[in-house]
Short mmCIF file of C-alpha atoms and ligand atoms in Angstrom, two decimals:
data_model
loop_
_atom_site.label_atom_id
_atom_site.label_comp_id
_atom_site.label_asym_id
_atom_site.label_seq_id
_atom_site.Cartn_x
_atom_site.Cartn_y
_atom_site.Cartn_z
CA MET A 1 -17.52 -54.19 48.88
CA LYS A 2 -16.27 -57.81 48.93
CA ILE A 3 -18.40 -59.81 51.33
CA LEU A 4 -18.02 -63.38 52.53
CA VAL A 5 -21.06 -65.05 54.04
CA CYS A 6 -20.77 -68.22 56.14
CA VAL A 7 -23.43 -70.82 55.44
CA LYS A 8 -23.86 -73.99 57.47
CA GLN A 9 -25.90 -77.03 56.55
CA VAL A 10 -28.14 -78.14 59.44
CA PRO A 11 -30.70 -80.95 59.80
CA SER A 12 -34.23 -79.85 58.91
CA THR A 13 -35.64 -82.16 61.53
CA ASN A 14 -35.49 -82.33 65.32
CA GLU A 15 -34.56 -86.00 65.02
CA VAL A 16 -30.81 -85.44 64.95
CA ARG A 17 -29.02 -88.80 64.83
CA LEU A 18 -25.70 -89.23 66.63
CA ASP A 19 -23.00 -91.74 65.81
CA PRO A 20 -22.81 -93.92 68.97
CA VAL A 21 -19.05 -94.46 68.54
CA THR A 22 -17.70 -91.03 67.54
CA LYS A 23 -20.53 -89.11 69.30
CA THR A 24 -20.74 -86.82 66.25
CA ILE A 25 -23.82 -85.81 64.30
CA ILE A 26 -24.66 -88.12 61.39
CA ARG A 27 -25.09 -85.81 58.39
CA ASP A 28 -26.39 -87.43 55.21
CA GLY A 29 -27.59 -84.26 53.49
CA ARG A 30 -31.03 -85.67 52.68
CA GLN A 31 -32.98 -83.57 55.15
CA ALA A 32 -30.60 -80.65 55.27
CA VAL A 33 -31.42 -76.95 55.07
CA ILE A 34 -29.44 -73.72 55.31
CA ASN A 35 -29.06 -72.82 59.00
CA PRO A 36 -32.00 -70.39 59.46
CA PHE A 37 -29.79 -67.59 60.87
CA ASP A 38 -27.59 -67.84 57.77
CA THR A 39 -30.49 -66.94 55.46
CA TYR A 40 -30.51 -63.54 57.25
CA ALA A 41 -26.72 -63.30 56.83
CA ILE A 42 -27.12 -63.99 53.09
CA GLU A 43 -29.87 -61.36 52.75
CA GLU A 44 -27.82 -58.70 54.57
CA ALA A 45 -24.77 -59.44 52.42
CA VAL A 46 -26.85 -59.11 49.23
CA ARG A 47 -28.42 -55.85 50.46
CA LEU A 48 -24.95 -54.38 51.17
CA LYS A 49 -23.80 -55.46 47.69
CA GLU A 50 -26.86 -53.81 46.16
CA LYS A 51 -26.04 -50.60 48.05
CA HIS A 52 -22.27 -50.43 47.58
CA GLY A 53 -21.56 -52.70 44.59
CA GLY A 54 -19.07 -55.55 44.83
CA THR A 55 -19.50 -59.28 45.26
CA VAL A 56 -20.83 -61.80 47.74
CA CYS A 57 -19.18 -65.19 48.16
CA ALA A 58 -20.79 -67.93 50.29
CA ILE A 59 -18.49 -70.33 52.11
CA SER A 60 -19.27 -73.58 53.87
CA MET A 61 -17.37 -76.43 55.42
CA GLY A 62 -19.47 -79.53 55.04
CA ILE A 63 -20.26 -82.70 53.17
CA PRO A 64 -20.41 -82.68 49.32
CA ALA A 65 -24.25 -82.50 49.43
CA THR A 66 -23.90 -78.97 50.86
CA GLU A 67 -23.50 -77.87 47.20
CA ARG A 68 -27.31 -77.90 46.86
CA LEU A 69 -27.64 -75.35 49.67
CA LEU A 70 -24.85 -73.14 48.34
CA ARG A 71 -26.61 -73.10 44.95
CA ASP A 72 -29.77 -72.06 46.82
CA ALA A 73 -27.76 -69.17 48.32
CA MET A 74 -26.67 -68.19 44.81
CA ALA A 75 -30.33 -68.19 43.72
CA ARG A 76 -30.89 -65.56 46.44
CA GLY A 77 -28.26 -63.11 45.17
CA VAL A 78 -24.89 -64.62 46.16
CA ASP A 79 -22.39 -64.42 43.26
CA GLN A 80 -20.14 -67.40 43.93
CA SER A 81 -19.53 -70.16 46.48
CA ILE A 82 -16.76 -72.11 48.09
CA LEU A 83 -17.22 -75.55 49.65
CA LEU A 84 -14.52 -76.96 51.92
CA THR A 85 -15.06 -80.69 51.90
CA ASP A 86 -12.68 -83.45 52.83
CA ARG A 87 -12.64 -86.45 55.17
CA ALA A 88 -9.88 -84.60 57.03
CA PHE A 89 -12.45 -81.96 58.09
CA ALA A 90 -14.91 -84.54 59.54
CA GLY A 91 -15.59 -84.47 63.28
CA ALA A 92 -14.41 -80.87 63.66
CA ASP A 93 -15.21 -78.94 66.83
CA THR A 94 -15.59 -75.16 66.65
CA LEU A 95 -11.82 -74.52 66.78
CA ALA A 96 -11.12 -76.87 63.86
CA THR A 97 -14.14 -75.53 61.96
CA SER A 98 -13.09 -71.90 62.32
CA TYR A 99 -9.52 -72.84 61.32
CA ALA A 100 -10.78 -74.47 58.11
CA LEU A 101 -13.10 -71.52 57.35
CA SER A 102 -10.23 -69.05 57.90
CA LEU A 103 -8.17 -70.89 55.27
CA GLY A 104 -11.15 -70.84 52.91
CA ALA A 105 -11.56 -67.10 53.52
CA LYS A 106 -7.93 -66.56 52.53
CA GLN A 107 -8.68 -68.20 49.16
CA VAL A 108 -11.18 -65.40 48.52
CA GLY A 109 -8.48 -62.80 49.04
CA ASP A 110 -9.03 -59.26 50.31
CA PHE A 111 -12.56 -59.29 51.72
CA ASP A 112 -14.10 -56.28 53.48
CA LEU A 113 -16.71 -58.03 55.58
CA ILE A 114 -17.60 -61.54 56.77
CA ILE A 115 -21.19 -62.16 57.85
CA CYS A 116 -22.17 -65.21 59.91
CA GLY A 117 -25.46 -66.23 61.45
CA LYS A 118 -25.77 -65.56 65.18
CA MET A 119 -25.64 -69.32 65.83
CA ALA A 120 -26.24 -72.67 64.22
CA VAL A 121 -29.47 -74.35 65.30
CA ASP A 122 -27.77 -77.74 65.71
CA GLY A 123 -24.36 -77.02 67.28
CA ASP A 124 -25.75 -73.94 69.04
CA THR A 125 -22.43 -72.65 70.36
CA ALA A 126 -22.35 -69.23 68.59
CA GLN A 127 -18.55 -69.57 68.73
CA ILE A 128 -17.68 -69.76 65.03
CA GLY A 129 -18.04 -66.01 64.28
CA PRO A 130 -15.75 -64.81 67.11
CA GLU A 131 -13.29 -67.70 66.57
CA LEU A 132 -13.09 -67.05 62.82
CA SER A 133 -12.40 -63.36 63.41
CA ALA A 134 -9.62 -64.32 65.86
CA GLN A 135 -8.10 -66.76 63.33
CA LEU A 136 -8.08 -63.94 60.73
CA GLY A 137 -7.02 -61.17 63.16
CA ILE A 138 -10.02 -58.92 62.40
CA PRO A 139 -12.52 -57.30 64.83
CA TYR A 140 -16.08 -58.60 65.26
CA VAL A 141 -19.52 -57.62 66.51
CA THR A 142 -22.01 -60.33 67.49
CA ASP A 143 -25.83 -60.29 67.51
CA VAL A 144 -26.22 -57.41 65.05
CA CYS A 145 -29.92 -56.58 64.56
CA GLU A 146 -29.51 -53.51 62.31
CA ILE A 147 -26.80 -51.92 60.21
CA LEU A 148 -27.35 -48.22 60.86
CA GLU A 149 -24.65 -46.90 58.52
CA SER A 150 -22.30 -48.59 56.09
CA SER A 151 -19.41 -47.41 53.96
CA GLU A 152 -16.35 -49.01 52.37
CA GLU A 153 -14.39 -48.14 55.53
CA LYS A 154 -16.69 -48.90 58.45
CA LEU A 155 -20.06 -50.07 59.75
CA ARG A 156 -22.21 -48.64 62.51
CA CYS A 157 -24.29 -51.48 63.93
CA LYS A 158 -27.05 -51.90 66.47
CA LYS A 159 -26.50 -55.05 68.49
CA ILE A 160 -28.57 -56.95 71.02
CA THR A 161 -27.07 -57.09 74.52
CA ASP A 162 -28.22 -58.79 77.73
CA HIS A 163 -29.71 -55.48 78.88
CA GLY A 164 -31.11 -54.04 75.63
CA PHE A 165 -29.23 -52.66 72.65
CA ALA A 166 -25.84 -51.07 71.95
CA GLU A 167 -24.51 -49.09 68.99
CA VAL A 168 -21.08 -50.17 67.84
CA GLU A 169 -18.83 -48.73 65.15
CA ILE A 170 -16.38 -51.14 63.56
CA LYS A 171 -13.62 -50.59 60.99
CA LEU A 172 -13.49 -52.90 57.99
CA PRO A 173 -12.29 -55.56 57.34
CA ALA A 174 -14.42 -57.05 60.10
CA LEU A 175 -16.84 -59.85 60.93
CA ILE A 176 -20.41 -59.58 62.17
CA THR A 177 -22.91 -62.19 63.29
CA VAL A 178 -26.57 -61.37 62.67
CA SER A 179 -29.82 -62.03 64.48
CA LYS A 180 -33.18 -62.68 62.84
CA ASP A 181 -34.34 -59.09 63.49
CA ILE A 182 -31.97 -57.69 60.88
CA ASN A 183 -34.11 -58.21 57.75
CA MET A 184 -36.68 -60.34 55.99
CA PRO A 185 -34.84 -62.79 53.69
CA ARG A 186 -36.01 -62.82 50.06
CA LEU A 187 -37.06 -65.98 48.27
CA PRO A 188 -35.02 -67.23 45.30
CA SER A 189 -36.11 -65.58 42.02
CA ILE A 190 -36.54 -67.48 38.73
CA SER A 191 -33.55 -65.64 37.21
CA GLY A 192 -31.64 -66.36 40.42
CA VAL A 193 -32.37 -70.09 40.14
CA ARG A 194 -31.21 -70.03 36.50
CA PHE A 195 -28.01 -68.20 37.50
CA SER A 196 -27.36 -70.61 40.39
CA LEU A 197 -27.26 -73.62 38.05
CA GLN A 198 -24.10 -72.37 36.33
CA ALA A 199 -22.76 -69.93 38.93
CA PRO A 200 -19.08 -70.10 39.98
CA PHE A 201 -18.74 -72.92 42.51
CA ARG A 202 -15.36 -74.06 43.81
CA VAL A 203 -14.61 -77.11 45.95
CA TYR A 204 -11.46 -77.22 48.06
CA THR A 205 -9.87 -80.13 49.91
CA ALA A 206 -7.78 -79.67 53.05
CA ALA A 207 -4.57 -79.92 51.00
CA GLU A 208 -5.80 -77.35 48.48
CA VAL A 209 -6.29 -74.71 51.19
CA GLY A 210 -2.91 -75.59 52.73
CA ALA A 211 -4.44 -76.96 55.94
CA ASP A 212 -2.33 -78.55 58.66
CA VAL A 213 -4.26 -81.83 59.07
CA ASN A 214 -3.36 -81.90 62.77
CA ARG A 215 -5.53 -78.79 63.19
CA CYS A 216 -8.47 -80.22 61.20
CA GLY A 217 -11.36 -82.54 61.96
CA LEU A 218 -11.51 -84.86 64.95
CA SER A 219 -7.71 -84.94 65.44
CA GLY A 220 -7.56 -81.13 65.48
CA SER A 221 -10.45 -80.80 67.96
CA PRO A 222 -9.52 -80.23 71.63
CA THR A 223 -13.22 -80.60 72.58
CA GLN A 224 -14.10 -84.22 73.26
CA VAL A 225 -17.71 -85.35 73.47
CA VAL A 226 -17.66 -87.87 76.34
CA LYS A 227 -21.29 -88.89 76.08
CA SER A 228 -24.30 -87.78 74.05
CA PHE A 229 -27.84 -89.01 74.66
CA THR A 230 -31.49 -88.05 74.43
CA PRO A 231 -32.75 -87.33 77.97
CA ASP A 232 -35.58 -89.55 79.23
CA ARG A 233 -38.82 -87.67 79.79
CA THR A 234 -39.60 -89.00 83.24
CA HIS A 235 -41.35 -85.92 84.65
CA GLN A 236 -45.12 -85.82 84.86
CA ALA A 237 -47.19 -82.66 84.77
CA THR A 238 -49.38 -81.88 87.77
CA HIS A 239 -52.38 -79.63 87.24
CA LEU A 240 -53.47 -77.49 90.19
CA ASN A 241 -57.13 -76.57 89.95
CA GLY A 242 -57.72 -74.98 93.35
CA THR A 243 -58.00 -71.37 94.41
CA THR A 244 -54.90 -69.18 94.23
CA SER A 245 -54.03 -69.73 97.89
CA GLU A 246 -54.68 -73.50 97.64
CA ASN A 247 -52.43 -73.66 94.57
CA ALA A 248 -49.73 -71.66 96.38
CA ASP A 249 -49.86 -74.12 99.32
CA ALA A 250 -49.72 -77.06 96.91
CA VAL A 251 -46.67 -75.61 95.10
CA LEU A 252 -44.95 -75.03 98.45
CA LYS A 253 -45.62 -78.64 99.42
CA ILE A 254 -44.16 -79.90 96.12
CA PHE A 255 -41.02 -77.78 96.63
CA GLU A 256 -40.64 -79.17 100.15
CA GLU A 257 -40.98 -82.74 98.86
CA VAL A 258 -38.27 -82.36 96.20
CA ARG A 259 -35.89 -80.33 98.40
C1 FAD B 1 -15.95 -83.16 69.49
C2 FAD B 1 -16.89 -82.61 68.47
C3 FAD B 1 -17.10 -83.33 67.31
C4 FAD B 1 -17.93 -82.85 66.34
N1 FAD B 1 -18.09 -83.57 65.21
C5 FAD B 1 -18.81 -83.08 64.20
C6 FAD B 1 -18.95 -83.81 62.98
O1 FAD B 1 -18.48 -84.91 62.84
N2 FAD B 1 -19.63 -83.24 61.99
C7 FAD B 1 -20.15 -82.00 62.12
O2 FAD B 1 -20.70 -81.49 61.13
N3 FAD B 1 -20.12 -81.33 63.27
C8 FAD B 1 -19.44 -81.83 64.32
N4 FAD B 1 -19.36 -81.16 65.47
C9 FAD B 1 -20.07 -79.92 65.58
C10 FAD B 1 -19.21 -78.85 65.04
O3 FAD B 1 -18.16 -78.52 65.89
C11 FAD B 1 -20.03 -77.62 64.92
O4 FAD B 1 -21.18 -77.93 64.15
C12 FAD B 1 -19.28 -76.55 64.19
O5 FAD B 1 -18.01 -76.38 64.76
C13 FAD B 1 -20.01 -75.25 64.21
O6 FAD B 1 -20.36 -74.93 65.53
P1 FAD B 1 -21.83 -74.55 65.84
O7 FAD B 1 -22.71 -75.50 65.13
O8 FAD B 1 -21.99 -74.38 67.28
O9 FAD B 1 -21.93 -73.13 65.07
P2 FAD B 1 -22.17 -71.68 65.64
O10 FAD B 1 -20.92 -71.13 66.17
O11 FAD B 1 -23.39 -71.66 66.52
O12 FAD B 1 -22.51 -71.00 64.23
C14 FAD B 1 -22.49 -69.59 64.04
C15 FAD B 1 -22.38 -69.30 62.57
O13 FAD B 1 -21.10 -69.72 62.09
C16 FAD B 1 -21.22 -70.15 60.73
N5 FAD B 1 -20.84 -71.58 60.64
C17 FAD B 1 -20.87 -72.52 61.60
N6 FAD B 1 -20.43 -73.70 61.10
C18 FAD B 1 -20.14 -73.49 59.81
C19 FAD B 1 -19.69 -74.32 58.74
N7 FAD B 1 -19.40 -75.62 58.92
N8 FAD B 1 -19.52 -73.77 57.53
C20 FAD B 1 -19.80 -72.45 57.32
N9 FAD B 1 -20.24 -71.63 58.27
C21 FAD B 1 -20.41 -72.13 59.49
C22 FAD B 1 -22.69 -69.94 60.34
O14 FAD B 1 -22.82 -68.66 59.76
C23 FAD B 1 -23.40 -69.99 61.68
O15 FAD B 1 -24.63 -69.30 61.68
C24 FAD B 1 -18.58 -81.62 66.49
C25 FAD B 1 -18.40 -80.89 67.67
C26 FAD B 1 -17.59 -81.39 68.65
C27 FAD B 1 -17.43 -80.61 69.92
#
């Protein structure tokens, strides 16, 4: 089975800095980690490889410093990595990001399965998985919490829905996004770390993947951030220490005041 796993670099801190002019996230790579959901995607890809044979390739669109995180993925069982990095990709919204990733995926050739995290903890849209599958013309299942059956031809997945769970069968090639319930990611092994230092790692520019620059980065992004700001914390907490009925009256009074 040939598996592609999408790995995004995200800030390891809550103090995300925004460029006041472009309104985009300032990414310097110093405090970056693998998006937590993607560590589950990596683990599931490696487990499927261990079961069926084949290879796992990690792919990321990001700044050059993302190499460190892709090497970390290779220390956890990924065989090779692709980094799409170019100034032309900077400022991408989800449409431009999924376009770039689809071109990267085509460099890998005939893959059977793409695994993404359920969402990125910084962008938070959960759009990349479905958009990437649309760009590649393959079916997808989101929020997968268990792979019940897998073969070279299809997967039977348990997915989280708004009302509980659903079982979905999907023909390969396909894309899934995974939740944190799916497994317990392994830590890098010593032999894995040694392997990762010289593992196959390929960097592509926009031109090298044949990208139309008008569909990349800020110029290829129909989403425009008009304003981004940290909300002021102006609200004060009020503690109600009365009896239940006194507290209920007090809450009612507060509601009436703010109505
Ligand atoms: C107008 C605009 C400008 C922006 N400018 C920038 C910018 O300058 N720099 C910037 O970094 N971001 C920028 N962003 C954010 C950027 O669009 C998103 O970070 C990106 O498209 C992914 O969306 P998301 O974070 O919501 O991912 P989600 O859809 O929540 O992620 C789901 C999964 O998709 C995969 N995935 C997501 N992104 C990547 C990736 N890059 N590589 C590999 N796999 C991935 C991961 O497996 C992840 O778990 C901008 C967004 C907008 C709207």
